PDB file of C-alpha atoms and ligand atoms in Angstrom:
ATOM      1  CA  UNK A   1     131.123 148.868  83.517  1.00 81.00           C
ATOM      2  CA  UNK A   2     133.974 149.737  85.885  1.00 88.00           C
ATOM      3  CA  UNK A   3     137.549 149.261  84.738  1.00 97.00           C
ATOM      4  CA  UNK A   4     139.514 146.797  86.883  1.00 98.00           C
ATOM      5  CA  UNK A   5     142.767 147.503  88.722  1.00 98.00           C
ATOM      6  CA  UNK A   6     144.770 144.853  90.573  1.00 98.00           C
ATOM      7  CA  UNK A   7     146.990 146.112  93.389  1.00 99.00           C
ATOM      8  CA  UNK A   8     149.473 143.796  95.117  1.00 99.00           C
ATOM      9  CA  UNK A   9     150.431 144.551  98.709  1.00 98.00           C
ATOM     10  CA  UNK A  10     147.115 146.289  99.289  1.00 99.00           C
ATOM     11  CA  UNK A  11     147.086 145.469 103.023  1.00 98.00           C
ATOM     12  CA  UNK A  12     149.402 148.328 103.984  1.00 98.00           C
ATOM     13  CA  UNK A  13     151.156 151.541 103.007  1.00 98.00           C
ATOM     14  CA  UNK A  14     151.445 152.462  99.333  1.00 99.00           C
ATOM     15  CA  UNK A  15     149.344 149.556  98.051  1.00 99.00           C
ATOM     16  CA  UNK A  16     146.468 150.207 100.425  1.00 99.00           C
ATOM     17  CA  UNK A  17     146.449 153.941  99.627  1.00 99.00           C
ATOM     18  CA  UNK A  18     146.585 153.145  95.897  1.00 99.00           C
ATOM     19  CA  UNK A  19     143.611 150.792  96.100  1.00 99.00           C
ATOM     20  CA  UNK A  20     141.628 153.504  97.887  1.00 98.00           C
ATOM     21  CA  UNK A  21     142.673 156.210  95.404  1.00 98.00           C
ATOM     22  CA  UNK A  22     141.957 154.124  92.291  1.00 98.00           C
ATOM     23  CA  UNK A  23     138.555 153.197  93.719  1.00 98.00           C
ATOM     24  CA  UNK A  24     137.811 156.942  93.957  1.00 98.00           C
ATOM     25  CA  UNK A  25     138.660 157.156  90.245  1.00 97.00           C
ATOM     26  CA  UNK A  26     136.062 154.471  89.506  1.00 97.00           C
ATOM     27  CA  UNK A  27     138.270 151.384  89.161  1.00 98.00           C
ATOM     28  CA  UNK A  28     136.881 148.217  90.697  1.00 98.00           C
ATOM     29  CA  UNK A  29     139.694 146.796  92.789  1.00 98.00           C
ATOM     30  CA  UNK A  30     141.331 143.394  93.032  1.00 98.00           C
ATOM     31  CA  UNK A  31     143.268 143.695  96.284  1.00 99.00           C
ATOM     32  CA  UNK A  32     145.980 141.192  97.179  1.00 98.00           C
ATOM     33  CA  UNK A  33     148.273 140.548 100.132  1.00 98.00           C
ATOM     34  CA  UNK A  34     148.859 137.813 102.688  1.00 98.00           C
ATOM     35  CA  UNK A  35     146.873 139.314 105.602  1.00 98.00           C
ATOM     36  CA  UNK A  36     143.260 138.343 104.923  1.00 98.00           C
ATOM     37  CA  UNK A  37     141.865 140.371 107.862  1.00 98.00           C
ATOM     38  CA  UNK A  38     143.333 143.541 106.355  1.00 98.00           C
ATOM     39  CA  UNK A  39     142.001 142.666 102.912  1.00 98.00           C
ATOM     40  CA  UNK A  40     138.531 142.290 104.465  1.00 98.00           C
ATOM     41  CA  UNK A  41     138.902 145.669 106.248  1.00 98.00           C
ATOM     42  CA  UNK A  42     139.824 147.306 102.951  1.00 98.00           C
ATOM     43  CA  UNK A  43     136.853 145.685 101.251  1.00 98.00           C
ATOM     44  CA  UNK A  44     134.563 147.180 103.926  1.00 98.00           C
ATOM     45  CA  UNK A  45     136.239 150.589 103.654  1.00 98.00           C
ATOM     46  CA  UNK A  46     135.889 150.970  99.885  1.00 98.00           C
ATOM     47  CA  UNK A  47     132.242 151.625  99.169  1.00 97.00           C
ATOM     48  CA  UNK A  48     132.357 153.372  95.753  1.00 96.00           C
ATOM     49  CA  UNK A  49     133.160 150.262  93.701  1.00 98.00           C
ATOM     50  CA  UNK A  50     133.192 146.472  94.116  1.00 98.00           C
ATOM     51  CA  UNK A  51     136.319 144.966  95.660  1.00 98.00           C
ATOM     52  CA  UNK A  52     137.540 141.411  95.107  1.00 98.00           C
ATOM     53  CA  UNK A  53     140.265 140.045  97.353  1.00 98.00           C
ATOM     54  CA  UNK A  54     142.880 137.375  96.710  1.00 98.00           C
ATOM     55  CA  UNK A  55     145.141 136.308  99.576  1.00 98.00           C
ATOM     56  CA  UNK A  56     148.439 134.819  98.487  1.00 98.00           C
ATOM     57  CA  UNK A  57     152.150 135.081  99.100  1.00 98.00           C
ATOM     58  CA  UNK A  58     153.740 136.459  95.925  1.00 98.00           C
ATOM     59  CA  UNK A  59     156.515 133.875  96.338  1.00 98.00           C
ATOM     60  CA  UNK A  60     154.000 131.059  95.823  1.00 98.00           C
ATOM     61  CA  UNK A  61     153.508 130.632  92.079  1.00 97.00           C
ATOM     62  CA  UNK A  62     151.037 127.763  92.493  1.00 98.00           C
ATOM     63  CA  UNK A  63     148.842 129.850  94.809  1.00 98.00           C
ATOM     64  CA  UNK A  64     149.007 132.737  92.324  1.00 98.00           C
ATOM     65  CA  UNK A  65     148.032 130.466  89.444  1.00 98.00           C
ATOM     66  CA  UNK A  66     145.099 129.046  91.422  1.00 98.00           C
ATOM     67  CA  UNK A  67     143.912 132.514  92.444  1.00 98.00           C
ATOM     68  CA  UNK A  68     143.948 133.775  88.840  1.00 98.00           C
ATOM     69  CA  UNK A  69     142.359 130.567  87.507  1.00 97.00           C
ATOM     70  CA  UNK A  70     139.406 131.131  89.817  1.00 96.00           C
ATOM     71  CA  UNK A  71     138.901 134.818  88.953  1.00 97.00           C
ATOM     72  CA  UNK A  72     135.187 135.323  88.246  1.00 97.00           C
ATOM     73  CA  UNK A  73     134.365 136.494  84.705  1.00 96.00           C
ATOM     74  CA  UNK A  74     133.433 140.003  85.859  1.00 96.00           C
ATOM     75  CA  UNK A  75     136.967 140.466  87.207  1.00 97.00           C
ATOM     76  CA  UNK A  76     138.981 139.088  84.307  1.00 96.00           C
ATOM     77  CA  UNK A  77     139.381 142.250  82.246  1.00 96.00           C
ATOM     78  CA  UNK A  78     142.280 143.650  84.247  1.00 97.00           C
ATOM     79  CA  UNK A  79     143.387 146.992  82.800  1.00 98.00           C
ATOM     80  CA  UNK A  80     145.779 148.160  85.491  1.00 98.00           C
ATOM     81  CA  UNK A  81     148.289 146.122  87.486  1.00 98.00           C
ATOM     82  CA  UNK A  82     150.177 147.833  90.300  1.00 99.00           C
ATOM     83  CA  UNK A  83     153.133 145.606  91.220  1.00 99.00           C
ATOM     84  CA  UNK A  84     153.669 147.049  94.676  1.00 99.00           C
ATOM     85  CA  UNK A  85     154.129 144.109  97.092  1.00 99.00           C
ATOM     86  CA  UNK A  86     157.618 144.163  98.505  1.00 98.00           C
ATOM     87  CA  UNK A  87     159.808 145.121 101.423  1.00 98.00           C
ATOM     88  CA  UNK A  88     163.356 145.446 102.670  1.00 98.00           C
ATOM     89  CA  UNK A  89     164.449 142.779 105.144  1.00 98.00           C
ATOM     90  CA  UNK A  90     167.417 143.881 107.235  1.00 98.00           C
ATOM     91  CA  UNK A  91     170.073 146.568 106.750  1.00 98.00           C
ATOM     92  CA  UNK A  92     173.449 144.889 107.125  1.00 98.00           C
ATOM     93  CA  UNK A  93     176.779 144.774 105.344  1.00 98.00           C
ATOM     94  CA  UNK A  94     177.132 141.963 102.834  1.00 98.00           C
ATOM     95  CA  UNK A  95     179.615 140.108 105.065  1.00 98.00           C
ATOM     96  CA  UNK A  96     177.084 139.702 107.880  1.00 98.00           C
ATOM     97  CA  UNK A  97     173.766 139.812 105.989  1.00 98.00           C
ATOM     98  CA  UNK A  98     171.203 137.111 106.736  1.00 98.00           C
ATOM     99  CA  UNK A  99     170.787 134.790 103.756  1.00 98.00           C
ATOM    100  CA  UNK A 100     167.107 134.256 104.600  1.00 98.00           C
ATOM    101  CA  UNK A 101     166.618 138.031 104.294  1.00 98.00           C
ATOM    102  CA  UNK A 102     168.362 137.920 100.909  1.00 98.00           C
ATOM    103  CA  UNK A 103     166.054 135.117  99.753  1.00 98.00           C
ATOM    104  CA  UNK A 104     162.990 137.058 100.932  1.00 98.00           C
ATOM    105  CA  UNK A 105     163.954 140.238  99.068  1.00 98.00           C
ATOM    106  CA  UNK A 106     164.847 138.517  95.803  1.00 98.00           C
ATOM    107  CA  UNK A 107     161.881 136.150  95.966  1.00 99.00           C
ATOM    108  CA  UNK A 108     159.283 138.793  96.880  1.00 99.00           C
ATOM    109  CA  UNK A 109     160.512 141.985  95.202  1.00 99.00           C
ATOM    110  CA  UNK A 110     161.757 140.389  91.981  1.00 99.00           C
ATOM    111  CA  UNK A 111     160.317 136.929  91.438  1.00 98.00           C
ATOM    112  CA  UNK A 112     156.952 137.849  93.003  1.00 98.00           C
ATOM    113  CA  UNK A 113     156.616 140.790  90.619  1.00 99.00           C
ATOM    114  CA  UNK A 114     157.388 138.453  87.711  1.00 98.00           C
ATOM    115  CA  UNK A 115     154.905 135.777  88.787  1.00 98.00           C
ATOM    116  CA  UNK A 116     152.029 138.235  89.232  1.00 98.00           C
ATOM    117  CA  UNK A 117     152.824 139.976  85.933  1.00 98.00           C
ATOM    118  CA  UNK A 118     152.887 136.644  84.113  1.00 98.00           C
ATOM    119  CA  UNK A 119     149.530 135.664  85.639  1.00 98.00           C
ATOM    120  CA  UNK A 120     147.922 139.009  84.734  1.00 98.00           C
ATOM    121  CA  UNK A 121     149.258 139.380  81.211  1.00 98.00           C
ATOM    122  CA  UNK A 122     146.904 136.917  79.458  1.00 96.00           C
ATOM    123  CA  UNK A 123     143.982 139.157  80.429  1.00 94.00           C
ATOM    124  CA  UNK A 124     145.728 142.266  79.087  1.00 97.00           C
ATOM    125  CA  UNK A 125     146.979 140.542  75.928  1.00 97.00           C
ATOM    126  CA  UNK A 126     143.478 139.294  75.134  1.00 94.00           C
ATOM    127  CA  UNK A 127     142.198 142.872  75.009  1.00 91.00           C
ATOM    128  CA  UNK A 128     145.429 144.372  73.596  1.00 93.00           C
ATOM    129  CA  UNK A 129     145.487 147.006  76.289  1.00 95.00           C
ATOM    130  CA  UNK A 130     146.626 147.443  79.822  1.00 98.00           C
ATOM    131  CA  UNK A 131     148.966 149.344  82.079  1.00 98.00           C
ATOM    132  CA  UNK A 132     151.519 147.830  84.450  1.00 99.00           C
ATOM    133  CA  UNK A 133     152.961 150.077  87.137  1.00 99.00           C
ATOM    134  CA  UNK A 134     156.001 148.646  88.910  1.00 99.00           C
ATOM    135  CA  UNK A 135     156.986 150.146  92.241  1.00 99.00           C
ATOM    136  CA  UNK A 136     160.758 150.469  92.177  1.00 99.00           C
ATOM    137  CA  UNK A 137     162.663 152.786  94.491  1.00 99.00           C
ATOM    138  CA  UNK A 138     165.415 155.359  94.669  1.00 98.00           C
ATOM    139  CA  UNK A 139     167.259 152.241  95.926  1.00 98.00           C
ATOM    140  CA  UNK A 140     166.952 150.925  92.364  1.00 98.00           C
ATOM    141  CA  UNK A 141     168.778 153.993  91.061  1.00 98.00           C
ATOM    142  CA  UNK A 142     171.581 154.338  93.624  1.00 98.00           C
ATOM    143  CA  UNK A 143     173.075 151.824  96.028  1.00 98.00           C
ATOM    144  CA  UNK A 144     173.702 152.862  99.623  1.00 98.00           C
ATOM    145  CA  UNK A 145     175.807 151.276 102.372  1.00 98.00           C
ATOM    146  CA  UNK A 146     174.159 148.167 103.854  1.00 98.00           C
ATOM    147  CA  UNK A 147     171.371 148.336 101.282  1.00 98.00           C
ATOM    148  CA  UNK A 148     173.113 145.735  99.064  1.00 98.00           C
ATOM    149  CA  UNK A 149     170.473 143.065  98.336  1.00 99.00           C
ATOM    150  CA  UNK A 150     167.450 145.371  98.723  1.00 99.00           C
ATOM    151  CA  UNK A 151     169.091 147.778  96.262  1.00 99.00           C
ATOM    152  CA  UNK A 152     169.884 144.865  93.926  1.00 99.00           C
ATOM    153  CA  UNK A 153     166.232 143.770  94.029  1.00 99.00           C
ATOM    154  CA  UNK A 154     165.094 147.284  93.100  1.00 99.00           C
ATOM    155  CA  UNK A 155     167.762 147.610  90.367  1.00 99.00           C
ATOM    156  CA  UNK A 156     166.202 144.395  89.047  1.00 99.00           C
ATOM    157  CA  UNK A 157     162.757 146.026  89.127  1.00 99.00           C
ATOM    158  CA  UNK A 158     164.227 148.934  87.148  1.00 99.00           C
ATOM    159  CA  UNK A 159     165.714 146.557  84.539  1.00 99.00           C
ATOM    160  CA  UNK A 160     162.524 144.510  84.331  1.00 99.00           C
ATOM    161  CA  UNK A 161     160.368 147.625  83.918  1.00 99.00           C
ATOM    162  CA  UNK A 162     162.469 148.744  80.944  1.00 98.00           C
ATOM    163  CA  UNK A 163     162.499 145.197  79.517  1.00 98.00           C
ATOM    164  CA  UNK A 164     158.738 144.759  79.955  1.00 98.00           C
ATOM    165  CA  UNK A 165     158.166 148.072  78.171  1.00 98.00           C
ATOM    166  CA  UNK A 166     160.223 146.833  75.198  1.00 98.00           C
ATOM    167  CA  UNK A 167     158.472 143.465  75.062  1.00 98.00           C
ATOM    168  CA  UNK A 168     154.946 144.746  75.548  1.00 98.00           C
ATOM    169  CA  UNK A 169     154.967 147.877  73.392  1.00 98.00           C
ATOM    170  CA  UNK A 170     153.733 145.973  70.333  1.00 97.00           C
ATOM    171  CA  UNK A 171     150.881 144.559  72.423  1.00 97.00           C
ATOM    172  CA  UNK A 172     149.538 148.013  73.261  1.00 97.00           C
ATOM    173  CA  UNK A 173     150.404 147.581  76.952  1.00 98.00           C
ATOM    174  CA  UNK A 174     151.978 150.485  78.842  1.00 98.00           C
ATOM    175  CA  UNK A 175     154.656 149.875  81.479  1.00 98.00           C
ATOM    176  CA  UNK A 176     155.514 152.570  84.005  1.00 99.00           C
ATOM    177  CA  UNK A 177     157.891 152.619  86.922  1.00 99.00           C
ATOM    178  CA  UNK A 178     157.406 154.689  90.068  1.00 99.00           C
ATOM    179  CA  UNK A 179     160.539 155.158  92.163  1.00 99.00           C
ATOM    180  CA  UNK A 180     159.847 156.676  95.570  1.00 99.00           C
ATOM    181  CA  UNK A 181     162.314 157.993  98.101  1.00 98.00           C
ATOM    182  CA  UNK A 182     161.415 157.853 101.787  1.00 98.00           C
ATOM    183  CA  UNK A 183     157.731 157.067 102.367  1.00 98.00           C
ATOM    184  CA  UNK A 184     156.362 156.705 105.898  1.00 98.00           C
ATOM    185  CA  UNK A 185     154.704 153.266 105.912  1.00 98.00           C
ATOM    186  CA  UNK A 186     155.287 149.958 107.679  1.00 98.00           C
ATOM    187  CA  UNK A 187     158.342 149.528 105.425  1.00 98.00           C
ATOM    188  CA  UNK A 188     160.951 150.312 108.111  1.00 98.00           C
ATOM    189  CA  UNK A 189     159.129 148.243 110.730  1.00 98.00           C
ATOM    190  CA  UNK A 190     159.447 145.271 108.405  1.00 98.00           C
ATOM    191  CA  UNK A 191     163.076 146.121 107.586  1.00 98.00           C
ATOM    192  CA  UNK A 192     163.925 146.303 111.301  1.00 98.00           C
ATOM    193  CA  UNK A 193     161.873 143.219 112.170  1.00 98.00           C
ATOM    194  CA  UNK A 194     159.198 144.897 114.283  1.00 98.00           C
ATOM    195  CA  UNK A 195     161.457 147.420 116.076  1.00 98.00           C
ATOM    196  CA  UNK A 196     159.013 150.334 115.990  1.00 98.00           C
ATOM    197  CA  UNK A 197     161.342 152.802 117.745  1.00 98.00           C
ATOM    198  CA  UNK A 198     164.147 152.239 115.254  1.00 98.00           C
ATOM    199  CA  UNK A 199     161.646 152.404 112.391  1.00 98.00           C
ATOM    200  CA  UNK A 200     160.270 155.736 113.644  1.00 98.00           C
ATOM    201  CA  UNK A 201     163.733 157.356 113.561  1.00 98.00           C
ATOM    202  CA  UNK A 202     163.839 156.903 109.768  1.00 98.00           C
ATOM    203  CA  UNK A 203     161.012 159.426 109.408  1.00 98.00           C
ATOM    204  CA  UNK A 204     161.952 161.881 112.168  1.00 98.00           C
ATOM    205  CA  UNK A 205     163.165 165.475 111.652  1.00 98.00           C
ATOM    206  CA  UNK A 206     161.671 166.070 108.193  1.00 98.00           C
ATOM    207  CA  UNK A 207     158.413 165.582 106.332  1.00 98.00           C
ATOM    208  CA  UNK A 208     158.577 162.165 104.704  1.00 98.00           C
ATOM    209  CA  UNK A 209     156.351 161.258 101.783  1.00 98.00           C
ATOM    210  CA  UNK A 210     153.044 159.657 102.753  1.00 98.00           C
ATOM    211  CA  UNK A 211     151.528 156.617 101.057  1.00 99.00           C
ATOM    212  CA  UNK A 212     148.779 158.881  99.662  1.00 98.00           C
ATOM    213  CA  UNK A 213     151.393 160.966  97.792  1.00 99.00           C
ATOM    214  CA  UNK A 214     152.453 157.876  95.858  1.00 99.00           C
ATOM    215  CA  UNK A 215     148.854 156.760  95.355  1.00 99.00           C
ATOM    216  CA  UNK A 216     147.960 160.141  93.828  1.00 98.00           C
ATOM    217  CA  UNK A 217     150.917 159.857  91.450  1.00 99.00           C
ATOM    218  CA  UNK A 218     149.885 156.348  90.387  1.00 99.00           C
ATOM    219  CA  UNK A 219     146.353 157.571  89.852  1.00 98.00           C
ATOM    220  CA  UNK A 220     147.685 160.437  87.685  1.00 98.00           C
ATOM    221  CA  UNK A 221     149.797 158.022  85.644  1.00 98.00           C
ATOM    222  CA  UNK A 222     146.943 155.609  84.910  1.00 98.00           C
ATOM    223  CA  UNK A 223     144.498 158.365  84.006  1.00 98.00           C
ATOM    224  CA  UNK A 224     146.638 159.929  81.245  1.00 98.00           C
ATOM    225  CA  UNK A 225     145.203 159.747  77.712  1.00 98.00           C
ATOM    226  CA  UNK A 226     145.732 156.495  75.782  1.00 97.00           C
ATOM    227  CA  UNK A 227     148.672 157.934  73.787  1.00 97.00           C
ATOM    228  CA  UNK A 228     150.627 159.080  76.866  1.00 98.00           C
ATOM    229  CA  UNK A 229     152.857 156.866  79.015  1.00 98.00           C
ATOM    230  CA  UNK A 230     154.673 158.377  81.995  1.00 98.00           C
ATOM    231  CA  UNK A 231     157.411 155.764  81.784  1.00 98.00           C
ATOM    232  CA  UNK A 232     159.440 156.560  84.902  1.00 98.00           C
ATOM    233  CA  UNK A 233     159.023 158.888  87.844  1.00 98.00           C
ATOM    234  CA  UNK A 234     161.407 159.501  90.763  1.00 98.00           C
ATOM    235  CA  UNK A 235     159.391 161.011  93.627  1.00 99.00           C
ATOM    236  CA  UNK A 236     161.176 162.335  96.733  1.00 99.00           C
ATOM    237  CA  UNK A 237     160.324 164.222  99.894  1.00 98.00           C
ATOM    238  CA  UNK A 238     161.416 167.848  99.494  1.00 98.00           C
ATOM    239  CA  UNK A 239     164.035 167.247 102.197  1.00 98.00           C
ATOM    240  CA  UNK A 240     165.638 164.388 100.252  1.00 98.00           C
ATOM    241  CA  UNK A 241     168.132 164.827  97.382  1.00 98.00           C
ATOM    242  CA  UNK A 242     169.673 161.344  97.100  1.00 98.00           C
ATOM    243  CA  UNK A 243     169.292 157.969  98.796  1.00 98.00           C
ATOM    244  CA  UNK A 244     171.430 159.200 101.694  1.00 97.00           C
ATOM    245  CA  UNK A 245     171.072 163.000 101.525  1.00 98.00           C
ATOM    246  CA  UNK A 246     168.171 164.014 103.731  1.00 98.00           C
ATOM    247  CA  UNK A 247     168.022 167.378 105.483  1.00 98.00           C
ATOM    248  CA  UNK A 248     166.795 166.772 109.022  1.00 98.00           C
ATOM    249  CA  UNK A 249     166.112 169.344 111.747  1.00 95.00           C
TER     250      UNK A 249
HETATM  251  P1  NDP B   1     154.510 148.240 103.705  1.00 83.98           P
HETATM  252  O1  NDP B   1     155.331 147.350 104.563  1.00 83.98           O
HETATM  253  O2  NDP B   1     153.616 149.214 104.366  1.00 83.98           O
HETATM  254  O3  NDP B   1     153.642 147.369 102.663  1.00 83.98           O
HETATM  255  C1  NDP B   1     154.191 146.251 102.017  1.00 83.98           C
HETATM  256  C2  NDP B   1     153.071 145.489 101.315  1.00 83.98           C
HETATM  257  O4  NDP B   1     153.661 144.391 100.591  1.00 83.98           O
HETATM  258  C3  NDP B   1     152.078 144.897 102.302  1.00 83.98           C
HETATM  259  O5  NDP B   1     150.773 145.066 101.818  1.00 83.98           O
HETATM  260  C4  NDP B   1     152.434 143.421 102.330  1.00 83.98           C
HETATM  261  O6  NDP B   1     151.273 142.623 102.519  1.00 83.98           O
HETATM  262  C5  NDP B   1     152.974 143.198 100.903  1.00 83.98           C
HETATM  263  N1  NDP B   1     153.877 142.055 100.897  1.00 83.98           N
HETATM  264  C6  NDP B   1     155.093 141.952 101.491  1.00 83.98           C
HETATM  265  N2  NDP B   1     155.575 140.716 101.341  1.00 83.98           N
HETATM  266  C7  NDP B   1     154.651 140.002 100.650  1.00 83.98           C
HETATM  267  C8  NDP B   1     154.561 138.667 100.202  1.00 83.98           C
HETATM  268  N3  NDP B   1     155.539 137.784 100.446  1.00 83.98           N
HETATM  269  N4  NDP B   1     153.456 138.268  99.522  1.00 83.98           N
HETATM  270  C9  NDP B   1     152.456 139.147  99.281  1.00 83.98           C
HETATM  271  N5  NDP B   1     152.476 140.438  99.666  1.00 83.98           N
HETATM  272  C10 NDP B   1     153.554 140.866 100.357  1.00 83.98           C
HETATM  273  O7  NDP B   1     155.562 149.001 102.757  1.00 83.98           O
HETATM  274  P2  NDP B   1     155.371 150.075 101.574  1.00 83.98           P
HETATM  275  O8  NDP B   1     153.965 150.379 101.319  1.00 83.98           O
HETATM  276  O9  NDP B   1     156.307 151.183 101.838  1.00 83.98           O
HETATM  277  O10 NDP B   1     156.011 149.231 100.371  1.00 83.98           O
HETATM  278  C11 NDP B   1     155.349 149.030  99.128  1.00 83.98           C
HETATM  279  C12 NDP B   1     156.379 149.021  98.016  1.00 83.98           C
HETATM  280  O11 NDP B   1     157.002 150.297  97.952  1.00 83.98           O
HETATM  281  C13 NDP B   1     157.507 148.001  98.181  1.00 83.98           C
HETATM  282  O12 NDP B   1     157.774 147.409  96.936  1.00 83.98           O
HETATM  283  C14 NDP B   1     158.684 148.864  98.638  1.00 83.98           C
HETATM  284  O13 NDP B   1     159.903 148.286  98.300  1.00 83.98           O
HETATM  285  C15 NDP B   1     158.408 150.133  97.857  1.00 83.98           C
HETATM  286  N6  NDP B   1     159.047 151.333  98.332  1.00 83.98           N
HETATM  287  C16 NDP B   1     158.841 151.790  99.605  1.00 83.98           C
HETATM  288  C17 NDP B   1     159.464 152.950 100.025  1.00 83.98           C
HETATM  289  C18 NDP B   1     159.326 153.469 101.409  1.00 83.98           C
HETATM  290  O14 NDP B   1     160.154 154.323 101.819  1.00 83.98           O
HETATM  291  N7  NDP B   1     158.323 153.058 102.190  1.00 83.98           N
HETATM  292  C19 NDP B   1     160.305 153.731  99.109  1.00 83.98           C
HETATM  293  C20 NDP B   1     160.476 153.151  97.803  1.00 83.98           C
HETATM  294  C21 NDP B   1     159.842 152.020  97.443  1.00 83.98           C
HETATM  295  P3  NDP B   1     151.164 141.351 103.486  1.00 83.98           P
HETATM  296  O15 NDP B   1     152.189 141.531 104.569  1.00 83.98           O
HETATM  297  O16 NDP B   1     149.751 141.379 103.985  1.00 83.98           O
HETATM  298  O17 NDP B   1     151.437 140.194 102.608  1.00 83.98           O
HETATM  299  C1  8X3 B   2     162.754 152.379 100.151  1.00 83.98           C
HETATM  300  C2  8X3 B   2     163.515 153.648 100.276  1.00 83.98           C
HETATM  301  O1  8X3 B   2     165.763 154.642 100.910  1.00 83.98           O
HETATM  302  O2  8X3 B   2     164.859 152.944 102.363  1.00 83.98           O
HETATM  303  O3  8X3 B   2     162.907 151.800  98.912  1.00 83.98           O
HETATM  304  O4  8X3 B   2     165.749 152.345 100.243  1.00 83.98           O
HETATM  305  S1  8X3 B   2     165.039 153.357 100.989  1.00 83.98           S
END
């Protein structure tokens, strides 16, 4: 029987690439996100293993509860959870930041990760095994100007990853945190509210990481032997040395 991996934010970027990569490793995939058309596309694309889709907003705890309550038996033994859904919304100083953007980042990046973890844990606890991979960021290690609330949300992911590891160690559940630097996805388009030209400039003049680079790392982490936990990894483009130090042509 295939092992089961649940990937949040599987409709785009890192989550989509991770679903594809873990499917290649033989995991049957529970793919989640809000955009149902993209979940269906992914389901058609992955042919090696079965794919089950659940469309919900990670801010909606009732929808999450309902989705997990209706998980068919064959999908209930979740061994891997990749808490990836998240985004930055805006890039403004604190004095002019949009409070709706703040709500979105805290509610999605922090509370959403908590809700999905809470919903998944009963399945892992029942079998006394599992592996949770939280997608943090270099922004959860260093703050940068105008990054304020996004950075705070990723610092929270860092704290929660460490806390989850402490709480879950006696349950035989591994917790890992992957902290990428600049990855070329739809991330900046979301941050800049659909301004594709501005988003493109973030990745110009150097070779940014690609979603597949992160997916390969996640795949490596989850395929280590049972006694090995890669607890935290910071992964950067070669041209990047800190959140704001990027060598561009
Ligand atoms: P994308 O914008 O390409 O993907 C974001 C994913 O998150 C989408 O699948 C989206 O699905 C999902 N998502 C966003 N909001 C919600 C929501 N409210 N409910 C459910 N799903 C949601 O960005 P990335 O792939 O780059 O981002 C993935 C993760 O990686 C994020 O946590 C991000 O913070 C982190 N990260 C990204 C970096 C980068 O440079 N790109 C660097 C470091 C970390 P849908 O819209 O269909 O709901
Ligand atoms: C995304 C990377 O540098 O835009 O977390 O914050 S950055």
